[in-house]
Amino acid sequence: MSNLIFITKDVLRNDYLKVYNHNSYFNTPNISKLASVGTVFKRFYSSAPTTNLAVISMFTGKPIYKHGIKSIKNIVDYNFDQTLFSYLENNGVKTFTLWSKEFEKLTKGNTNVFHENTEVHYSPNYGVEIAPQKFAFSERNNKDNLSKNNLLEYFFEYIKNIEKNGSSPWFLWCHCPHVIPPGKSYGSDIDYFDEFVGRIMENINTQIIISADHGHQNCEKGRIAYGYDVYEPSIHIPLITPNYFNAPTIDFPVDQSQLFNIISKQQLEKKDFIYSDTRFYKQNDRKLSIIRNNHKYIFNKSDASEELYDLIFDKNENVNLLIDNYPDLERGVSYPLNEVYFYPYWQEAEKNYYLLKSEKERIWRAGNIFDSIIEKFKTIRRNLKKKGLSWLISK
């Protein structure tokens, strides 16, 4: 195995990158150059729209449902049979992980995927607040006079030292934060990210893979941020690899759990079903997405509702094909969907719906009634706390 840097960026939507979206506001020449000599995965999906679950899936090679983890509290004591880090270490590859400081409390204790010999390193931050919208370095009480945009400089110097002082082969996972410069919005730092990739391409003797842990909703479907939905903006993410498969693009759906074999063995399998899960199986606010060919099925645990979308014909997921009678709010009536909505693939959609629902029934676990009541109570308490009303339930 050659030296390899796996670079991911939190909340990186693929439409931020020119190679995926020619109309993108951002110029990403370095990433486009990397893509021109590698392979671009057009339909690559996060296994979960949250960092904890996505990290587990990408480094264990298994979708979330296969682990049988009950809830977030069970991860610390959960022992994975094999992870990418343990596989590489056991095969003579030295492994490293490089994160910004904000992830130390947010994620490391909730993933447990590293080998005992993996060097896990966090950038300094001197008291930065732990919150997704915050930045890696604080300008307050900054003893080393670090500038606001120096996180990537710190990352680059750390990587340079690995190459200088380490022996080959080595593997580094470098995870960039939600927002690199201070006080900016999601997606505002893509030019910084592209420059960082360019510096590595020019100065470090390594192969490079670029991806994300998950994306985010940019007000699509009235949603903001990420974590609670499995719609395309949250889970359809970029993946650019070296040309392992002698193809400039991969057009069929691929899920994040397949990164294990892509990185370790340069192997890729075309799967029948692609999964994305918002929660572990006992949690109430769980949503499960399963994709087969062009169709995506979503099951919402909280109300047992279902959704079905044709991702090619209706790329924005505007029309749930399972709605028999679509309401016209202005007229105060409903119309049969197949009479007012032109869709030429009803038979294929029906066939895929039953296949996808059958697969959902095969893999679904929910816990017992007592577990559901407890999780529902926790959800209510959490929502009240967000609204400053937790005192209502403490009495």
Short mmCIF file of N, CA, C and O in Angstrom, two decimals, residues 224-318:
data_model
loop_
_atom_site.label_atom_id
_atom_site.label_comp_id
_atom_site.label_asym_id
_atom_site.label_seq_id
_atom_site.Cartn_x
_atom_site.Cartn_y
_atom_site.Cartn_z
N ILE A 224 -32.91 22.84 8.20
CA ILE A 224 -31.63 23.52 8.29
C ILE A 224 -30.66 22.61 9.07
O ILE A 224 -31.07 21.88 9.96
N ALA A 225 -29.41 22.65 8.68
CA ALA A 225 -28.35 21.84 9.30
C ALA A 225 -28.51 20.35 8.97
O ALA A 225 -28.81 20.00 7.84
N TYR A 226 -28.34 19.45 9.95
CA TYR A 226 -28.25 18.03 9.63
C TYR A 226 -28.56 17.20 10.87
O TYR A 226 -28.77 17.73 11.96
N GLY A 227 -28.56 15.90 10.71
CA GLY A 227 -28.68 15.00 11.85
C GLY A 227 -30.00 14.28 11.97
O GLY A 227 -30.07 13.18 12.52
N TYR A 228 -31.08 14.90 11.45
CA TYR A 228 -32.41 14.34 11.68
C TYR A 228 -33.11 13.91 10.39
O TYR A 228 -34.24 13.46 10.44
N ASP A 229 -32.44 14.08 9.26
CA ASP A 229 -33.08 13.77 7.98
C ASP A 229 -32.14 12.95 7.10
O ASP A 229 -30.91 13.06 7.21
N VAL A 230 -32.73 12.17 6.22
CA VAL A 230 -31.96 11.38 5.27
C VAL A 230 -32.27 11.81 3.83
O VAL A 230 -32.21 11.01 2.90
N TYR A 231 -32.64 13.07 3.66
CA TYR A 231 -32.83 13.60 2.32
C TYR A 231 -31.46 13.82 1.66
O TYR A 231 -30.43 13.87 2.33
N GLU A 232 -31.47 13.97 0.35
CA GLU A 232 -30.23 14.01 -0.42
C GLU A 232 -29.20 15.02 0.07
O GLU A 232 -28.02 14.68 0.16
N PRO A 233 -29.56 16.26 0.38
CA PRO A 233 -28.51 17.20 0.82
C PRO A 233 -27.74 16.74 2.05
O PRO A 233 -26.58 17.10 2.23
N SER A 234 -28.37 15.93 2.90
CA SER A 234 -27.72 15.46 4.13
C SER A 234 -26.85 14.24 3.92
O SER A 234 -25.89 14.03 4.67
N ILE A 235 -27.18 13.41 2.93
CA ILE A 235 -26.45 12.13 2.82
C ILE A 235 -25.76 11.91 1.47
O ILE A 235 -24.92 11.00 1.37
N HIS A 236 -26.09 12.67 0.44
CA HIS A 236 -25.44 12.51 -0.86
C HIS A 236 -24.18 13.36 -0.86
O HIS A 236 -24.23 14.58 -0.96
N ILE A 237 -23.02 12.73 -0.70
CA ILE A 237 -21.77 13.44 -0.45
C ILE A 237 -20.72 13.09 -1.50
O ILE A 237 -20.87 12.14 -2.26
N PRO A 238 -19.63 13.86 -1.56
CA PRO A 238 -18.59 13.58 -2.55
C PRO A 238 -17.69 12.42 -2.16
O PRO A 238 -17.50 12.14 -0.97
N LEU A 239 -17.15 11.76 -3.15
CA LEU A 239 -16.05 10.82 -2.97
C LEU A 239 -15.20 10.86 -4.22
O LEU A 239 -15.69 10.59 -5.33
N ILE A 240 -13.94 11.20 -4.06
CA ILE A 240 -12.96 11.23 -5.15
C ILE A 240 -11.78 10.40 -4.70
O ILE A 240 -11.17 10.65 -3.66
N THR A 241 -11.45 9.37 -5.48
CA THR A 241 -10.36 8.46 -5.14
C THR A 241 -9.33 8.43 -6.26
O THR A 241 -9.60 8.90 -7.38
N PRO A 242 -8.14 7.88 -6.01
CA PRO A 242 -7.26 7.56 -7.13
C PRO A 242 -7.98 6.61 -8.08
O PRO A 242 -8.99 5.99 -7.73
N ASN A 243 -7.46 6.46 -9.27
CA ASN A 243 -8.14 5.66 -10.30
C ASN A 243 -7.92 4.17 -10.05
O ASN A 243 -7.31 3.47 -10.86
N TYR A 244 -8.46 3.70 -8.93
CA TYR A 244 -8.31 2.29 -8.56
C TYR A 244 -9.06 1.36 -9.51
O TYR A 244 -8.69 0.20 -9.66
N PHE A 245 -10.11 1.86 -10.13
CA PHE A 245 -11.04 0.98 -10.85
C PHE A 245 -11.04 1.24 -12.36
O PHE A 245 -11.96 0.82 -13.06
N ASN A 246 -10.00 1.96 -12.83
CA ASN A 246 -9.85 2.22 -14.27
C ASN A 246 -11.11 2.83 -14.87
O ASN A 246 -11.59 2.41 -15.92
N ALA A 247 -11.67 3.80 -14.15
CA ALA A 247 -12.89 4.47 -14.61
C ALA A 247 -12.88 5.90 -14.10
O ALA A 247 -12.59 6.14 -12.92
N PRO A 248 -13.20 6.88 -14.97
CA PRO A 248 -13.23 8.28 -14.50
C PRO A 248 -14.37 8.56 -13.55
O PRO A 248 -14.28 9.45 -12.70
N THR A 249 -15.48 7.81 -13.69
CA THR A 249 -16.63 7.99 -12.80
C THR A 249 -17.22 6.64 -12.42
O THR A 249 -17.12 5.66 -13.18
N ILE A 250 -17.86 6.60 -11.26
CA ILE A 250 -18.68 5.47 -10.84
C ILE A 250 -20.09 6.03 -10.69
O ILE A 250 -20.33 6.94 -9.89
N ASP A 251 -21.03 5.50 -11.46
CA ASP A 251 -22.37 6.09 -11.54
C ASP A 251 -23.42 5.36 -10.72
O ASP A 251 -24.52 5.88 -10.53
N PHE A 252 -23.15 4.16 -10.24
CA PHE A 252 -24.15 3.45 -9.44
C PHE A 252 -24.00 3.83 -7.96
O PHE A 252 -22.94 4.30 -7.53
N PRO A 253 -25.06 3.65 -7.16
CA PRO A 253 -25.00 4.04 -5.74
C PRO A 253 -23.97 3.22 -4.96
O PRO A 253 -23.86 2.00 -5.11
N VAL A 254 -23.22 3.93 -4.14
CA VAL A 254 -22.18 3.33 -3.28
C VAL A 254 -22.36 3.93 -1.89
O VAL A 254 -22.62 5.13 -1.76
N ASP A 255 -22.23 3.10 -0.84
CA ASP A 255 -22.40 3.67 0.50
C ASP A 255 -21.09 3.74 1.26
O ASP A 255 -20.09 3.12 0.89
N GLN A 256 -21.12 4.54 2.31
CA GLN A 256 -19.93 4.86 3.08
C GLN A 256 -19.23 3.65 3.68
O GLN A 256 -18.01 3.64 3.84
N SER A 257 -19.99 2.62 4.01
CA SER A 257 -19.38 1.43 4.60
C SER A 257 -18.43 0.75 3.62
O SER A 257 -17.54 -0.01 4.03
N GLN A 258 -18.57 1.02 2.34
CA GLN A 258 -17.71 0.40 1.33
C GLN A 258 -16.33 1.03 1.27
O GLN A 258 -15.44 0.52 0.59
N LEU A 259 -16.14 2.13 2.00
CA LEU A 259 -14.81 2.75 2.04
C LEU A 259 -13.77 1.81 2.63
O LEU A 259 -12.59 1.88 2.26
N PHE A 260 -14.19 0.94 3.53
CA PHE A 260 -13.24 -0.01 4.12
C PHE A 260 -12.52 -0.79 3.02
O PHE A 260 -11.29 -0.85 2.98
N ASN A 261 -13.28 -1.40 2.11
CA ASN A 261 -12.68 -2.20 1.04
C ASN A 261 -12.04 -1.34 -0.04
O ASN A 261 -11.05 -1.75 -0.65
N ILE A 262 -12.61 -0.17 -0.29
CA ILE A 262 -12.01 0.72 -1.29
C ILE A 262 -10.61 1.13 -0.85
O ILE A 262 -9.66 1.10 -1.65
N ILE A 263 -10.44 1.49 0.41
CA ILE A 263 -9.14 1.95 0.90
C ILE A 263 -8.17 0.80 1.14
O ILE A 263 -7.00 0.85 0.74
N SER A 264 -8.65 -0.26 1.78
CA SER A 264 -7.74 -1.33 2.20
C SER A 264 -7.38 -2.29 1.07
O SER A 264 -6.26 -2.82 1.02
N LYS A 265 -8.33 -2.52 0.13
CA LYS A 265 -8.10 -3.56 -0.88
C LYS A 265 -8.34 -3.08 -2.30
O LYS A 265 -8.21 -3.87 -3.24
N GLN A 266 -8.74 -1.80 -2.46
CA GLN A 266 -9.11 -1.26 -3.78
C GLN A 266 -10.16 -2.15 -4.45
O GLN A 266 -10.07 -2.48 -5.64
N GLN A 267 -11.15 -2.53 -3.68
CA GLN A 267 -12.24 -3.36 -4.16
C GLN A 267 -13.56 -2.61 -4.06
O GLN A 267 -13.79 -1.87 -3.10
N LEU A 268 -14.42 -2.80 -5.06
CA LEU A 268 -15.72 -2.14 -5.09
C LEU A 268 -16.78 -3.11 -5.57
O LEU A 268 -16.63 -3.74 -6.61
N GLU A 269 -17.85 -3.21 -4.82
CA GLU A 269 -18.96 -4.10 -5.15
C GLU A 269 -20.21 -3.27 -5.43
O GLU A 269 -20.49 -2.30 -4.71
N LYS A 270 -20.96 -3.66 -6.44
CA LYS A 270 -22.24 -3.01 -6.70
C LYS A 270 -23.29 -3.69 -5.84
O LYS A 270 -23.59 -4.87 -6.00
N LYS A 271 -23.87 -2.93 -4.90
CA LYS A 271 -24.80 -3.49 -3.93
C LYS A 271 -26.25 -3.30 -4.36
O LYS A 271 -26.59 -2.33 -5.04
N ASP A 272 -27.10 -4.21 -3.90
CA ASP A 272 -28.54 -4.10 -4.19
C ASP A 272 -29.19 -2.98 -3.40
O ASP A 272 -30.10 -2.31 -3.90
N PHE A 273 -28.72 -2.77 -2.15
CA PHE A 273 -29.35 -1.78 -1.28
C PHE A 273 -28.28 -0.90 -0.63
O PHE A 273 -27.22 -1.39 -0.22
N ILE A 274 -28.59 0.38 -0.52
CA ILE A 274 -27.71 1.36 0.12
C ILE A 274 -28.48 1.95 1.30
O ILE A 274 -29.60 2.44 1.15
N TYR A 275 -27.85 1.96 2.49
CA TYR A 275 -28.56 2.33 3.72
C TYR A 275 -28.01 3.63 4.32
O TYR A 275 -26.81 3.91 4.26
N SER A 276 -28.91 4.39 4.91
CA SER A 276 -28.50 5.53 5.74
C SER A 276 -29.46 5.62 6.92
O SER A 276 -30.67 5.51 6.76
N ASP A 277 -28.89 5.82 8.11
CA ASP A 277 -29.66 5.73 9.35
C ASP A 277 -29.36 6.92 10.23
O ASP A 277 -28.19 7.25 10.46
N THR A 278 -30.39 7.57 10.76
CA THR A 278 -30.15 8.74 11.60
C THR A 278 -29.84 8.39 13.05
O THR A 278 -29.24 9.20 13.76
N ARG A 279 -30.23 7.21 13.49
CA ARG A 279 -30.06 6.86 14.90
C ARG A 279 -29.82 5.35 15.05
O ARG A 279 -30.02 4.58 14.12
N PHE A 280 -29.43 4.95 16.28
CA PHE A 280 -29.36 3.54 16.60
C PHE A 280 -30.76 3.01 16.86
O PHE A 280 -31.71 3.77 17.06
N TYR A 281 -30.89 1.69 16.90
CA TYR A 281 -32.21 1.09 16.72
C TYR A 281 -33.20 1.34 17.85
O TYR A 281 -34.41 1.30 17.64
N LYS A 282 -32.75 1.64 19.07
CA LYS A 282 -33.69 1.88 20.16
C LYS A 282 -34.15 3.33 20.27
O LYS A 282 -35.05 3.64 21.03
N GLN A 283 -33.52 4.20 19.51
CA GLN A 283 -33.85 5.62 19.63
C GLN A 283 -35.12 5.96 18.84
O GLN A 283 -35.32 5.48 17.73
N ASN A 284 -35.95 6.81 19.43
CA ASN A 284 -37.28 7.08 18.86
C ASN A 284 -37.25 7.91 17.59
O ASN A 284 -38.03 7.69 16.68
N ASP A 285 -36.39 8.91 17.52
CA ASP A 285 -36.40 9.82 16.38
C ASP A 285 -35.55 9.28 15.22
O ASP A 285 -34.84 10.02 14.56
N ARG A 286 -35.67 8.00 14.98
CA ARG A 286 -34.87 7.33 13.94
C ARG A 286 -35.56 7.41 12.59
O ARG A 286 -36.77 7.22 12.48
N LYS A 287 -34.78 7.67 11.57
CA LYS A 287 -35.25 7.59 10.19
C LYS A 287 -34.27 6.73 9.41
O LYS A 287 -33.05 6.92 9.49
N LEU A 288 -34.80 5.80 8.66
CA LEU A 288 -33.99 4.88 7.87
C LEU A 288 -34.26 5.10 6.39
O LEU A 288 -35.41 5.16 5.96
N SER A 289 -33.19 5.25 5.63
CA SER A 289 -33.29 5.38 4.17
C SER A 289 -32.66 4.16 3.52
O SER A 289 -31.58 3.70 3.94
N ILE A 290 -33.34 3.61 2.52
CA ILE A 290 -32.78 2.51 1.72
C ILE A 290 -32.93 2.88 0.25
O ILE A 290 -34.03 3.25 -0.19
N ILE A 291 -31.85 2.80 -0.49
CA ILE A 291 -31.85 3.15 -1.91
C ILE A 291 -31.63 1.89 -2.75
O ILE A 291 -30.76 1.07 -2.44
N ARG A 292 -32.44 1.76 -3.78
CA ARG A 292 -32.26 0.71 -4.76
C ARG A 292 -32.43 1.33 -6.15
O ARG A 292 -33.47 1.86 -6.47
N ASN A 293 -31.37 1.28 -6.94
CA ASN A 293 -31.38 1.90 -8.26
C ASN A 293 -31.76 3.38 -8.14
O ASN A 293 -31.10 4.12 -7.45
N ASN A 294 -32.87 3.77 -8.77
CA ASN A 294 -33.26 5.18 -8.77
C ASN A 294 -34.16 5.57 -7.61
O ASN A 294 -34.44 6.76 -7.42
N HIS A 295 -34.62 4.60 -6.85
CA HIS A 295 -35.64 4.88 -5.84
C HIS A 295 -35.08 4.88 -4.42
O HIS A 295 -34.25 4.04 -4.06
N LYS A 296 -35.58 5.83 -3.63
CA LYS A 296 -35.22 5.91 -2.22
C LYS A 296 -36.49 5.74 -1.37
O LYS A 296 -37.48 6.44 -1.56
N TYR A 297 -36.39 4.83 -0.42
CA TYR A 297 -37.47 4.57 0.54
C TYR A 297 -37.03 5.11 1.89
O TYR A 297 -35.88 4.90 2.32
N ILE A 298 -37.92 5.81 2.58
CA ILE A 298 -37.65 6.35 3.91
C ILE A 298 -38.72 5.87 4.87
O ILE A 298 -39.92 5.97 4.59
N PHE A 299 -38.28 5.35 6.02
CA PHE A 299 -39.22 4.97 7.08
C PHE A 299 -38.94 5.83 8.30
O PHE A 299 -37.81 5.94 8.77
N ASN A 300 -40.02 6.46 8.81
CA ASN A 300 -39.93 7.32 9.99
C ASN A 300 -40.48 6.58 11.20
O ASN A 300 -41.68 6.30 11.27
N LYS A 301 -39.59 6.25 12.13
CA LYS A 301 -40.00 5.44 13.28
C LYS A 301 -41.03 6.13 14.15
O LYS A 301 -41.94 5.48 14.69
N SER A 302 -40.94 7.43 14.32
CA SER A 302 -41.78 8.14 15.28
C SER A 302 -43.27 8.03 14.95
O SER A 302 -44.10 7.96 15.85
N ASP A 303 -43.61 8.00 13.65
CA ASP A 303 -45.03 7.91 13.28
C ASP A 303 -45.31 6.80 12.27
O ASP A 303 -46.43 6.70 11.74
N ALA A 304 -44.30 5.95 12.01
CA ALA A 304 -44.43 4.81 11.09
C ALA A 304 -44.82 5.26 9.66
O ALA A 304 -45.38 4.47 8.90
N SER A 305 -44.50 6.48 9.31
CA SER A 305 -44.82 6.96 7.96
C SER A 305 -43.73 6.53 6.98
O SER A 305 -42.60 6.24 7.36
N GLU A 306 -44.10 6.52 5.69
CA GLU A 306 -43.20 6.07 4.64
C GLU A 306 -43.11 7.12 3.53
O GLU A 306 -44.06 7.86 3.28
N GLU A 307 -41.97 7.15 2.88
CA GLU A 307 -41.77 8.04 1.74
C GLU A 307 -41.04 7.26 0.64
O GLU A 307 -40.24 6.38 0.93
N LEU A 308 -41.34 7.61 -0.61
CA LEU A 308 -40.67 6.99 -1.75
C LEU A 308 -40.41 8.06 -2.80
O LEU A 308 -41.34 8.77 -3.20
N TYR A 309 -39.15 8.17 -3.23
CA TYR A 309 -38.78 9.18 -4.21
C TYR A 309 -38.01 8.54 -5.36
O TYR A 309 -37.26 7.57 -5.16
N ASP A 310 -38.20 9.09 -6.54
CA ASP A 310 -37.39 8.74 -7.69
C ASP A 310 -36.26 9.77 -7.79
O ASP A 310 -36.50 10.93 -8.15
N LEU A 311 -35.04 9.38 -7.47
CA LEU A 311 -33.94 10.32 -7.34
C LEU A 311 -33.43 10.84 -8.67
O LEU A 311 -32.69 11.84 -8.70
N ILE A 312 -33.79 10.20 -9.75
CA ILE A 312 -33.38 10.67 -11.07
C ILE A 312 -34.46 11.57 -11.67
O ILE A 312 -34.18 12.68 -12.13
N PHE A 313 -35.69 11.12 -11.66
CA PHE A 313 -36.80 11.88 -12.22
C PHE A 313 -37.13 13.11 -11.35
O PHE A 313 -37.50 14.16 -11.87
N ASP A 314 -36.96 12.97 -10.05
CA ASP A 314 -37.32 14.02 -9.09
C ASP A 314 -36.16 14.21 -8.13
O ASP A 314 -36.21 13.79 -6.98
N LYS A 315 -35.08 14.82 -8.61
CA LYS A 315 -33.83 14.86 -7.85
C LYS A 315 -33.94 15.68 -6.56
O LYS A 315 -33.15 15.51 -5.64
N ASN A 316 -34.93 16.56 -6.47
CA ASN A 316 -35.11 17.37 -5.26
C ASN A 316 -36.07 16.74 -4.25
O ASN A 316 -36.40 17.35 -3.24
N GLU A 317 -36.53 15.52 -4.55
CA GLU A 317 -37.42 14.78 -3.64
C GLU A 317 -38.66 15.61 -3.28
O GLU A 317 -39.07 15.69 -2.12
N ASN A 318 -39.26 16.18 -4.29
CA ASN A 318 -40.46 16.99 -4.08
C ASN A 318 -41.73 16.15 -3.91
O ASN A 318 -42.65 16.56 -3.20
#
